[in-house]
PDB file of C-alpha atoms in Angstrom:
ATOM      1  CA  UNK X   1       5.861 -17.889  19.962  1.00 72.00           C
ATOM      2  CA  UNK X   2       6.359 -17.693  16.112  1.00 81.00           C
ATOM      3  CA  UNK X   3       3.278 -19.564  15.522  1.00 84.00           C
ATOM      4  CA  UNK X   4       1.273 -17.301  17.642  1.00 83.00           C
ATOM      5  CA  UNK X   5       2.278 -14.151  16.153  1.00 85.00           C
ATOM      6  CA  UNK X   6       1.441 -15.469  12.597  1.00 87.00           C
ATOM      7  CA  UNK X   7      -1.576 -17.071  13.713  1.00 86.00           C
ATOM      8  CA  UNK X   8      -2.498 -13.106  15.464  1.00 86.00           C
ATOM      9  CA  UNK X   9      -1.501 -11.412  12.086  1.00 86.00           C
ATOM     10  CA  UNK X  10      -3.237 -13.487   9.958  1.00 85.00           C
ATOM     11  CA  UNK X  11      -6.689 -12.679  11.862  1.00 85.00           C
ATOM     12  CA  UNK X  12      -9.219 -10.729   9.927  1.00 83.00           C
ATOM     13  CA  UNK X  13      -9.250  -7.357  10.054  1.00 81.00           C
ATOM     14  CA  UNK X  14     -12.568  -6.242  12.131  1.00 81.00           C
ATOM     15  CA  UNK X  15     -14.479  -2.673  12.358  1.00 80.00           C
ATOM     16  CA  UNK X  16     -13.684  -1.408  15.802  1.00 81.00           C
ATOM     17  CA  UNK X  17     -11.163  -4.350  16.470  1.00 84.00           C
ATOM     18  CA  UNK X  18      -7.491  -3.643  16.763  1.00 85.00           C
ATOM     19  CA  UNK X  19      -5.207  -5.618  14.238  1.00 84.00           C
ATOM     20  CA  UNK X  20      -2.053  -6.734  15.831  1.00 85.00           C
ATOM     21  CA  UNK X  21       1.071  -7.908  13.517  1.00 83.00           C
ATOM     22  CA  UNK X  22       2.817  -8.464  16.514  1.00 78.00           C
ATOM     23  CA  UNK X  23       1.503  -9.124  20.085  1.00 77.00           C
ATOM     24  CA  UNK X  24       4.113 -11.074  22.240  1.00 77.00           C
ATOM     25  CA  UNK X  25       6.742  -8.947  21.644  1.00 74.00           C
ATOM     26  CA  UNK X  26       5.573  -5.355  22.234  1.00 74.00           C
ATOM     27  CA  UNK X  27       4.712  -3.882  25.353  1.00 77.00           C
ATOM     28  CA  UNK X  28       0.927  -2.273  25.117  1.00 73.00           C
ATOM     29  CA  UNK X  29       0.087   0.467  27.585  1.00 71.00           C
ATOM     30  CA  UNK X  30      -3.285   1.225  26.254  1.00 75.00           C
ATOM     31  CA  UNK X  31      -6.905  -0.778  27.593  1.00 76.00           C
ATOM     32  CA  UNK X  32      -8.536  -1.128  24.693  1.00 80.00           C
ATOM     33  CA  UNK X  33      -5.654  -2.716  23.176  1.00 84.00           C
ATOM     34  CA  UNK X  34      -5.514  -4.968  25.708  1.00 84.00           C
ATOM     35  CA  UNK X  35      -9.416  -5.715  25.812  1.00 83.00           C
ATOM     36  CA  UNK X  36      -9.039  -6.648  21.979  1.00 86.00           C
ATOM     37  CA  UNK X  37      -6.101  -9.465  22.572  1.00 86.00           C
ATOM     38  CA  UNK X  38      -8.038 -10.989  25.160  1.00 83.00           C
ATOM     39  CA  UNK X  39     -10.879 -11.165  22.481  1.00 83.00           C
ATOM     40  CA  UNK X  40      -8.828 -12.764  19.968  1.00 86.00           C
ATOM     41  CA  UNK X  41      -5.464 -14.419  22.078  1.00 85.00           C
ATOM     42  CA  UNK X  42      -7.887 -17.458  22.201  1.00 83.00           C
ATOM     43  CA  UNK X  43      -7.685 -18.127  18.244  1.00 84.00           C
ATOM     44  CA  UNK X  44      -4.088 -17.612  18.222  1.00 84.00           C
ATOM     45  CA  UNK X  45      -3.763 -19.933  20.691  1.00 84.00           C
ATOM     46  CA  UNK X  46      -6.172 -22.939  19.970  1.00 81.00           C
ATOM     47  CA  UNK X  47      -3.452 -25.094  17.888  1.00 81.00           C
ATOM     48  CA  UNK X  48      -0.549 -24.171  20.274  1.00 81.00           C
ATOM     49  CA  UNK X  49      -2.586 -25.672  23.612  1.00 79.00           C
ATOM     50  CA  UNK X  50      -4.378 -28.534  22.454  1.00 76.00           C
ATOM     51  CA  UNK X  51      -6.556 -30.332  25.109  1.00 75.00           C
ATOM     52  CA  UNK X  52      -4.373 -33.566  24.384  1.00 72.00           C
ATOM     53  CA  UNK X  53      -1.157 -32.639  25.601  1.00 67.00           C
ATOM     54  CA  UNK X  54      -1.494 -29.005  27.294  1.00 70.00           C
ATOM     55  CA  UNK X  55      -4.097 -29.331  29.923  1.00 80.00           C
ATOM     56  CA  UNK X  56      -2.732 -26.614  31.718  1.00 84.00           C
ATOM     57  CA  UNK X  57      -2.662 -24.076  28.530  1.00 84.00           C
ATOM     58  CA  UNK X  58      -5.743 -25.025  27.639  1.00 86.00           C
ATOM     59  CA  UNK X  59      -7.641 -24.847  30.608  1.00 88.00           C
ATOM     60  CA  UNK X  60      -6.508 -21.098  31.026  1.00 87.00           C
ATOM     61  CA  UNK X  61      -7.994 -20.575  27.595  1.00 88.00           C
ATOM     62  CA  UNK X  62     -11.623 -21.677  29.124  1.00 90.00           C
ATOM     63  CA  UNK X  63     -11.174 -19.287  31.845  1.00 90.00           C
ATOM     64  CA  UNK X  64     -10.692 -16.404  29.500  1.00 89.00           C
ATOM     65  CA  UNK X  65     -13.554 -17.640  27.019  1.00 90.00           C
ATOM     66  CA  UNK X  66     -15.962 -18.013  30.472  1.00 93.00           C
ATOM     67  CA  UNK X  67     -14.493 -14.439  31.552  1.00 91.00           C
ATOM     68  CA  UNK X  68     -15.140 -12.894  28.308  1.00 90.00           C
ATOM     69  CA  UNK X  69     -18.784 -14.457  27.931  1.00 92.00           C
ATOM     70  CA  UNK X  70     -18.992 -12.989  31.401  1.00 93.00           C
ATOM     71  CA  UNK X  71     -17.599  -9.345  30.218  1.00 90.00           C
ATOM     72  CA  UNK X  72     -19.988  -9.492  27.465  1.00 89.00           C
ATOM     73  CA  UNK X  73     -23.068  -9.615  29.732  1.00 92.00           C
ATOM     74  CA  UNK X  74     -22.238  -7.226  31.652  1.00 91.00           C
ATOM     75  CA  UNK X  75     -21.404  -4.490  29.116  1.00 87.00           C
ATOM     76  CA  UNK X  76     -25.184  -4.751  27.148  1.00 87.00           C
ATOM     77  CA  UNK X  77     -26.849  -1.507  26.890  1.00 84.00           C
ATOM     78  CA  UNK X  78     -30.475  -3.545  27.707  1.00 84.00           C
ATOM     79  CA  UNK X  79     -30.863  -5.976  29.986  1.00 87.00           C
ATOM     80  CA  UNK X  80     -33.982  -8.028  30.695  1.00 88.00           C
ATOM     81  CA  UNK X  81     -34.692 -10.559  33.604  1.00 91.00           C
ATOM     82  CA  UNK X  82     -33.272 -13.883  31.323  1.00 92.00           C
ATOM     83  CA  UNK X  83     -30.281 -12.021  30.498  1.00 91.00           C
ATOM     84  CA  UNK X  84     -29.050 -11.643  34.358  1.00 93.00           C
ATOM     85  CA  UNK X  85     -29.744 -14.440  34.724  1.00 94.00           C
ATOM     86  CA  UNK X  86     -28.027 -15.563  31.899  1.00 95.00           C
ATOM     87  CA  UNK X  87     -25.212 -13.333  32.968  1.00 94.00           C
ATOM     88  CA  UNK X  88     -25.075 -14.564  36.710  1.00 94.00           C
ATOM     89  CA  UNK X  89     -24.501 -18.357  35.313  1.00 96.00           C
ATOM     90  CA  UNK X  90     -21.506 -17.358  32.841  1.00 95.00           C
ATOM     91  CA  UNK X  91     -20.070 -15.749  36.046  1.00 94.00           C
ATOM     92  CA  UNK X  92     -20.321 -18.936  38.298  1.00 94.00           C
ATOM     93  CA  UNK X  93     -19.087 -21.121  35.133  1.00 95.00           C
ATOM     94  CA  UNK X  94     -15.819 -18.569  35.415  1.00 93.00           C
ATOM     95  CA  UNK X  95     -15.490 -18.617  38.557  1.00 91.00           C
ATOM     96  CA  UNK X  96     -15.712 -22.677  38.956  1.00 92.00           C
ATOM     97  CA  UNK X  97     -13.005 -22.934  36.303  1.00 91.00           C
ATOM     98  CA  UNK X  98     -10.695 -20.487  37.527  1.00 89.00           C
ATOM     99  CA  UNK X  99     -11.318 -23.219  41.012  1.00 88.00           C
ATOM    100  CA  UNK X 100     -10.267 -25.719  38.818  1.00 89.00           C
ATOM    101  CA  UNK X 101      -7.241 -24.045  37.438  1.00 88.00           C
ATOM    102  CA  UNK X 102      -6.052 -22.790  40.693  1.00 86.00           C
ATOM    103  CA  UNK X 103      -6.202 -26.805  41.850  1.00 86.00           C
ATOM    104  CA  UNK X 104      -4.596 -28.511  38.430  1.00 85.00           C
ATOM    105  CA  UNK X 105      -1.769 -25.366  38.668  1.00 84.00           C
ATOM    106  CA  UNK X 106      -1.511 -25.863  42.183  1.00 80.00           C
ATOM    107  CA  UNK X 107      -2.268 -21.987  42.813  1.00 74.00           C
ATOM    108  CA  UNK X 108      -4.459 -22.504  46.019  1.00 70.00           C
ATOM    109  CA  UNK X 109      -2.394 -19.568  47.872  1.00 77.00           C
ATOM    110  CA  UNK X 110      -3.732 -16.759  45.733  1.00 75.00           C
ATOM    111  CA  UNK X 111      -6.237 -14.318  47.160  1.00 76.00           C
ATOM    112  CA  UNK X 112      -8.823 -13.238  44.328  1.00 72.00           C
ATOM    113  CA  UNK X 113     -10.758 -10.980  46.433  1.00 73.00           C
ATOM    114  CA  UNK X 114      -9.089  -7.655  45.149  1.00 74.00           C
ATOM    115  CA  UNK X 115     -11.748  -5.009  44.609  1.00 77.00           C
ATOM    116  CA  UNK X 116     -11.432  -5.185  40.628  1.00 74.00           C
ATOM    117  CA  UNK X 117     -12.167  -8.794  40.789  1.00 76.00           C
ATOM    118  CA  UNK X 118     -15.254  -8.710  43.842  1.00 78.00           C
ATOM    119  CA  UNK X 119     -17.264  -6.085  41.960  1.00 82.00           C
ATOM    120  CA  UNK X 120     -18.145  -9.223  39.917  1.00 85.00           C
ATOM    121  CA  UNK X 121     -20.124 -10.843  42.581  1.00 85.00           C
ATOM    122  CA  UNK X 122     -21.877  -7.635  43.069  1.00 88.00           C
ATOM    123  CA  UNK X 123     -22.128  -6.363  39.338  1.00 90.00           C
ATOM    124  CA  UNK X 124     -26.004  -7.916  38.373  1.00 92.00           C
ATOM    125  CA  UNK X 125     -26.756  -6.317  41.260  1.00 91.00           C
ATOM    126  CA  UNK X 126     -25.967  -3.318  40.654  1.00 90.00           C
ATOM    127  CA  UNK X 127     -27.457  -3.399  37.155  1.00 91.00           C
ATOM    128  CA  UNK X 128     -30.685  -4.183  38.700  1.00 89.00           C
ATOM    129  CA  UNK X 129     -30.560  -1.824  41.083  1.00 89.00           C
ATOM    130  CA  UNK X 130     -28.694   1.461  39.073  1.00 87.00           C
ATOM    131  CA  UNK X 131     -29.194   0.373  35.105  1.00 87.00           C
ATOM    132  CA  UNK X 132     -26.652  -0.346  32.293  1.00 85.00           C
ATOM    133  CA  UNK X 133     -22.727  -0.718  33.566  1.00 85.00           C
ATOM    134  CA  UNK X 134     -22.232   2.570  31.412  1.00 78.00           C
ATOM    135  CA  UNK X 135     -24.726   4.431  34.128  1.00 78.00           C
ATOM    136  CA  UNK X 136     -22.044   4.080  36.561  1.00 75.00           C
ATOM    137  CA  UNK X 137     -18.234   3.148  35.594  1.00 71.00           C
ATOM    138  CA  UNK X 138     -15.727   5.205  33.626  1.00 63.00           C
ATOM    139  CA  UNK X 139     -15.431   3.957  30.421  1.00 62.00           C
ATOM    140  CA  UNK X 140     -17.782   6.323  28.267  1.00 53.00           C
ATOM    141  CA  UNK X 141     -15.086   9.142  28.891  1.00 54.00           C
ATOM    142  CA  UNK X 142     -12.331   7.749  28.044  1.00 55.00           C
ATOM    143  CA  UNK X 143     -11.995   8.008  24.594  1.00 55.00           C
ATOM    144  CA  UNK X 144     -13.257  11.629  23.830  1.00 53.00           C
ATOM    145  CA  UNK X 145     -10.364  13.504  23.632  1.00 58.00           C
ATOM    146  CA  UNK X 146      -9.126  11.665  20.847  1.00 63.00           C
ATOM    147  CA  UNK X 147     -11.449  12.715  18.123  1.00 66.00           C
ATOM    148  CA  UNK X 148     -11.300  16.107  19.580  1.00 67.00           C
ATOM    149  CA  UNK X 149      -7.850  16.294  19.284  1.00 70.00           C
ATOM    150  CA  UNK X 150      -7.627  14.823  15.769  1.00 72.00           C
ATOM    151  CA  UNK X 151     -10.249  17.426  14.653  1.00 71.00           C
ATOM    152  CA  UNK X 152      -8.496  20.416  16.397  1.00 69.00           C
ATOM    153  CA  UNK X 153      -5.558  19.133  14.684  1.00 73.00           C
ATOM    154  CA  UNK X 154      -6.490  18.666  11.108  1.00 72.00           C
ATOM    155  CA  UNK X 155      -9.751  20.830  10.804  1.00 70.00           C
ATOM    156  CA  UNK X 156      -8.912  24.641  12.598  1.00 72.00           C
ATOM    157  CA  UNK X 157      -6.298  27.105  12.261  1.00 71.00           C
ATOM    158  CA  UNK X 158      -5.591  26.905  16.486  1.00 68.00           C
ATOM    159  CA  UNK X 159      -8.234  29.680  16.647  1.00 70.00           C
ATOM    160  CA  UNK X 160     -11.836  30.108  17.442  1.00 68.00           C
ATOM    161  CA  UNK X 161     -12.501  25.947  17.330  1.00 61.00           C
ATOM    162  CA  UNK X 162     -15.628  26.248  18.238  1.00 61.00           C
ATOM    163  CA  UNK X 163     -17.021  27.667  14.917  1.00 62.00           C
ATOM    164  CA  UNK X 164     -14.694  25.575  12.619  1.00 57.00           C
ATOM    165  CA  UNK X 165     -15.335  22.319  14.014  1.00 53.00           C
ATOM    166  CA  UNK X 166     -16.893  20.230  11.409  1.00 51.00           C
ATOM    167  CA  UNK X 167     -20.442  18.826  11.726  1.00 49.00           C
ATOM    168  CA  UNK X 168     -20.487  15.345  11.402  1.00 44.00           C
ATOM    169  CA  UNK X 169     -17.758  12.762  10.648  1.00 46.00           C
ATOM    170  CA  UNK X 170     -16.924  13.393   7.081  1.00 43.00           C
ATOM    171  CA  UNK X 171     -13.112  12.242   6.858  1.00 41.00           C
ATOM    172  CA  UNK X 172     -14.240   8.704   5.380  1.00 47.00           C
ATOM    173  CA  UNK X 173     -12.166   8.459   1.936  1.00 46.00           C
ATOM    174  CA  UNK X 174     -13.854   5.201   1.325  1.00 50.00           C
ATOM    175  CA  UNK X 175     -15.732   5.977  -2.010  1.00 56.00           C
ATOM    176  CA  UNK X 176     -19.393   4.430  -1.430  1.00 57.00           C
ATOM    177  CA  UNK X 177     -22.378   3.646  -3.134  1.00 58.00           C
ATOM    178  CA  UNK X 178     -25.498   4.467  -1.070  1.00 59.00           C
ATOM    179  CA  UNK X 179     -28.907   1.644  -2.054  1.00 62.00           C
ATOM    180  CA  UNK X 180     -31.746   2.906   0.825  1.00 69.00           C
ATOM    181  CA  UNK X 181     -30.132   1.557   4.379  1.00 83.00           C
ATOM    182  CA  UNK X 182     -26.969  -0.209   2.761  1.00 86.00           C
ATOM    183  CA  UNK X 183     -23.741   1.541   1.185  1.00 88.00           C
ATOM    184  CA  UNK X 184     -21.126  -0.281  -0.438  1.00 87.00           C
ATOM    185  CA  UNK X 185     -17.386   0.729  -0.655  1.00 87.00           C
ATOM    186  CA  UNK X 186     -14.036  -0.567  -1.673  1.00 87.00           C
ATOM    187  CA  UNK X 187     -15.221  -1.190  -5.235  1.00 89.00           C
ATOM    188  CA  UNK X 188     -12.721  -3.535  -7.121  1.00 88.00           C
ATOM    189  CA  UNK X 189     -11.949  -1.678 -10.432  1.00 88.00           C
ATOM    190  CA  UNK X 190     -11.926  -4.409 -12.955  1.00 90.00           C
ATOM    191  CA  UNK X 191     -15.299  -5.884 -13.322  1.00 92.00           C
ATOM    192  CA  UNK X 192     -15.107  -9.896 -12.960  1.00 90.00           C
ATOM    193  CA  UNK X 193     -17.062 -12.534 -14.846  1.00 92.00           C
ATOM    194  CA  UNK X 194     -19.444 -14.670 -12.497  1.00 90.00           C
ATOM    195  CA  UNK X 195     -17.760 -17.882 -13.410  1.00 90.00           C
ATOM    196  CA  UNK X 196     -13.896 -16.408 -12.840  1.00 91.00           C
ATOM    197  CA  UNK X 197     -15.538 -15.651  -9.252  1.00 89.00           C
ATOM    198  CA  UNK X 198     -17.054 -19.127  -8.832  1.00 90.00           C
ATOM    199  CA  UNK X 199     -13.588 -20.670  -9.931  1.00 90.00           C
ATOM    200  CA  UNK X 200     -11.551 -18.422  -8.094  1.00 89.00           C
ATOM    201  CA  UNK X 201     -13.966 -19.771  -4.345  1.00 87.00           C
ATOM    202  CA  UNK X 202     -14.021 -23.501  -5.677  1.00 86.00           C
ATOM    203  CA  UNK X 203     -13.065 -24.724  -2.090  1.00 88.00           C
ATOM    204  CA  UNK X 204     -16.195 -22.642  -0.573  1.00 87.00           C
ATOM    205  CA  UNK X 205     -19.590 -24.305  -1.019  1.00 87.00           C
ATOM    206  CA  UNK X 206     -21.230 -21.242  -1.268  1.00 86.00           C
ATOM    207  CA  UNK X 207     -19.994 -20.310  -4.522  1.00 88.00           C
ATOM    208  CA  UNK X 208     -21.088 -23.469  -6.271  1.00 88.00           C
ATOM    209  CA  UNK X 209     -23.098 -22.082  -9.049  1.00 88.00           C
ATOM    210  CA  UNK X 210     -22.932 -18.939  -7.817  1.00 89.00           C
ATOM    211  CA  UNK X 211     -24.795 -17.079 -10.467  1.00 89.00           C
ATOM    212  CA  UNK X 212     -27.980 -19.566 -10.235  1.00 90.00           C
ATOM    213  CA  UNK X 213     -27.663 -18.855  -6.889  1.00 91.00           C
ATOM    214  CA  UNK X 214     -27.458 -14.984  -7.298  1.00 90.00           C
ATOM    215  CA  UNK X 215     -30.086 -15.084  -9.504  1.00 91.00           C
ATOM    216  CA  UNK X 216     -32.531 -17.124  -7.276  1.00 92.00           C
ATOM    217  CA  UNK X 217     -31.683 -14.658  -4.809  1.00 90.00           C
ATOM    218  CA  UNK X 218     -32.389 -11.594  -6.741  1.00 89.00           C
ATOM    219  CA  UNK X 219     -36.054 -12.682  -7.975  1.00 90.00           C
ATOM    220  CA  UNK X 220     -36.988 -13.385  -4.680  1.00 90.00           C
ATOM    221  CA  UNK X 221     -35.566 -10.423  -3.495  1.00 86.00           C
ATOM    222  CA  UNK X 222     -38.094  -8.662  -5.558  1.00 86.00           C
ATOM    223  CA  UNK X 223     -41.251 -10.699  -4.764  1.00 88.00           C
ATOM    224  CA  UNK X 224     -40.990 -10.522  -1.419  1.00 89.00           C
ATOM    225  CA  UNK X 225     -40.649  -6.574  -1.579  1.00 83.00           C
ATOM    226  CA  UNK X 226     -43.572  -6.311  -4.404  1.00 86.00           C
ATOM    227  CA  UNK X 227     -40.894  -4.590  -6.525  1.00 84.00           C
ATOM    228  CA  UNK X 228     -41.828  -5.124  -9.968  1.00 85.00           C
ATOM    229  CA  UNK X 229     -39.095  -6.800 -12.269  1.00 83.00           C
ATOM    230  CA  UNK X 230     -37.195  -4.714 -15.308  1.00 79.00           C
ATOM    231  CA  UNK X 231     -39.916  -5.790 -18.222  1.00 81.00           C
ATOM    232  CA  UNK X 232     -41.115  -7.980 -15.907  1.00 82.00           C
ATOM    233  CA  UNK X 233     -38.842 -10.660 -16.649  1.00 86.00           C
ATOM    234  CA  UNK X 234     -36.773 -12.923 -14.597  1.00 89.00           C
ATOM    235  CA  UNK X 235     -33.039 -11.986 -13.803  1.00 89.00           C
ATOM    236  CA  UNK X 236     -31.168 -14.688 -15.570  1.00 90.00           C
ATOM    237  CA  UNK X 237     -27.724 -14.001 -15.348  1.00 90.00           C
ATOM    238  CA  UNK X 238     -25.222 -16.277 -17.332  1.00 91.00           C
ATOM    239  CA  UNK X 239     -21.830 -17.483 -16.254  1.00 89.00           C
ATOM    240  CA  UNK X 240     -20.084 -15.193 -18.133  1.00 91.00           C
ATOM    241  CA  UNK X 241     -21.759 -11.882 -17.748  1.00 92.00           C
ATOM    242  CA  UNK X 242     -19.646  -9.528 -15.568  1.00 92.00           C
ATOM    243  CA  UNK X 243     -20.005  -8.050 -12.328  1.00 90.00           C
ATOM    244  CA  UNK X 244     -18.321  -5.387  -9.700  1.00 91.00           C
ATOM    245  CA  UNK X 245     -17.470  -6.450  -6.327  1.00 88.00           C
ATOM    246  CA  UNK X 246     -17.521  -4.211  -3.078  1.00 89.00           C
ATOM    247  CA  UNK X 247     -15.517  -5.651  -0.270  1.00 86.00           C
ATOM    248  CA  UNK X 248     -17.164  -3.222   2.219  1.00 87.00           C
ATOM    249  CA  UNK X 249     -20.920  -2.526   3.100  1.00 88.00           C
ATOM    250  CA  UNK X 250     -21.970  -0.526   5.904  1.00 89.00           C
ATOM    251  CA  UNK X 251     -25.552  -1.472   7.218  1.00 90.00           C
ATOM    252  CA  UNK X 252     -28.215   0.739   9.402  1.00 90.00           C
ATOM    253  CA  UNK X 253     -30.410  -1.263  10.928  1.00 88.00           C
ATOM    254  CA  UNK X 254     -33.462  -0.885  13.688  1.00 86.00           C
ATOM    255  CA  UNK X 255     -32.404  -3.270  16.762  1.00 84.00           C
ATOM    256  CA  UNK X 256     -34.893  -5.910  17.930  1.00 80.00           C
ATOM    257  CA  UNK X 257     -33.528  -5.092  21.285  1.00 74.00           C
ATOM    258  CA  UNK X 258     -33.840  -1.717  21.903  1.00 76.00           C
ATOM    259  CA  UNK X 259     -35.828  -0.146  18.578  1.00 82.00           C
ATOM    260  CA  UNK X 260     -33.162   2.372  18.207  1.00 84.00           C
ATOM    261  CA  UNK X 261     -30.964   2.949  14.890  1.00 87.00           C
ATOM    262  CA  UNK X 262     -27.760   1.168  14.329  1.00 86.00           C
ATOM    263  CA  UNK X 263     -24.873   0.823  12.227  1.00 88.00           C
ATOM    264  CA  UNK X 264     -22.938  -2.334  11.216  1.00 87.00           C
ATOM    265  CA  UNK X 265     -19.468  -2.771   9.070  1.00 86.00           C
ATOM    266  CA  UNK X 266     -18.491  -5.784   6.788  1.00 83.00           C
TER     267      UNK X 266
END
């Protein structure tokens, strides 16, 4: 249990992706919470039911990876004829594991045909038939009042909300730096030489020679956009010139899905 609680509090923090210090030992009342450990209870629990000696364990964790490559489908906002179909085979690979764990656990009694659990046989179906899963369950709504009630909390005097509610999100403290679609944030104060950085990442391949690498990077950055170079010269950085790091960027993107505008976090 110790080992599973480290191994959940030493996960990454993730935009939109609780963080949980402690999961085993509190009691969560809350979906999304509970949506989010599912998501990541299958890291923290690789090295504690190994395939060797905890069939058992670790055939439960193949049900919930099958389950959650099943969720996944089903929650898209576009769907095309591959991806149901797509979608239909990650449901028959869950439900031909959760066979086989019901068998190896000796669980044959159970009856899975509760109505949460059948709308899965119907749910491509119904996608075809009615659109996106968001045309037609409950989830969209659930969230709202919580930004409203942060903002009638922090932003209005109790009285005539309406007029003082602010437009636009614009409680980020995160001081950023805006370049066209990209904006970097969480600058590090003290500038760092490119060779401190290199030594500092020696066990990640990626930073092996990392300012001939930046530098590669950066010319070709500007050929393929046509940008013409600063006296039209080559960036040639040197090992010890000095840099700033940003250990945040946020991204807006078009999607090769759906053509519409998009925003990612780092």
């Amino acid at each position: 249990m110790t080992k599973v609680e480290k191994n959940f509090s030493e996960m990454p923090c993730w935009h939109t992706l609780n963080h949980f210090d402690e999961a085993l030992s509190i009691s969560y009342t809350d979906g999304q919470k509970f949506k989010d450990l599912s998501k990541i209870v299958m890291f923290a629990c690789h090295d504690i039911l190994p395939h060797s000696s905890e069939k058992e364990g670790y055939l439960l964790l193949c049900c919930l990876r099958a389950y959650i490559e099943f969720d996944l489908y089903t929650m898209l906002e576009l769907h095309t004829t591959h991806m149901l179909t797509t979608g239909r085979e990650a449901l028959s690979t869950f439900n031909v594991l959760m066979q086989i764990y019901a068998v190896k656990t000796d669980n044959m009694n159970k009856n899975w045909n509760f109505p949460k659990n059948h709308t899965h046989v119907h749910i491509f179906d119904n996608i075809k038939a009615k659109g996106i899963t968001h045309n037609f369950n409950i989830k969209p709504n659930k969230k709202m009042y919580g930004p409203l009630k942060e903002k009638y909390q922090k932003h209005t005097n109790f009285k005539n909300v309406a007029q003082q509610s602010p437009e636009g999100d614009n409680t980020d403290d995160v001081e950023q730096e805006a370049f066209f679609h990209v904006r970097l944030g969480s600058r590090v104060k003290q500038p760092l030489a490119l060779e401190v950085i290199e030594q500092r990442s020696m066990t990640d391949k990626a930073f092996t020679q990392f300012w001939v690498k930046l530098n590669e990077l950066l010319n070709r950055h500007f050929v393929t956009v046509g940008k013409p170079l600063l006296g039209s010269k080559c960036i040639h950085f040197q090992a010890n010139d000095h840099i700033t790091e940003y250990r945040y960027i946020k991204v807006n993107f078009k999607s090769t899905m759906d053509w519409c505008q998009y925003m990612d976090h780092l």
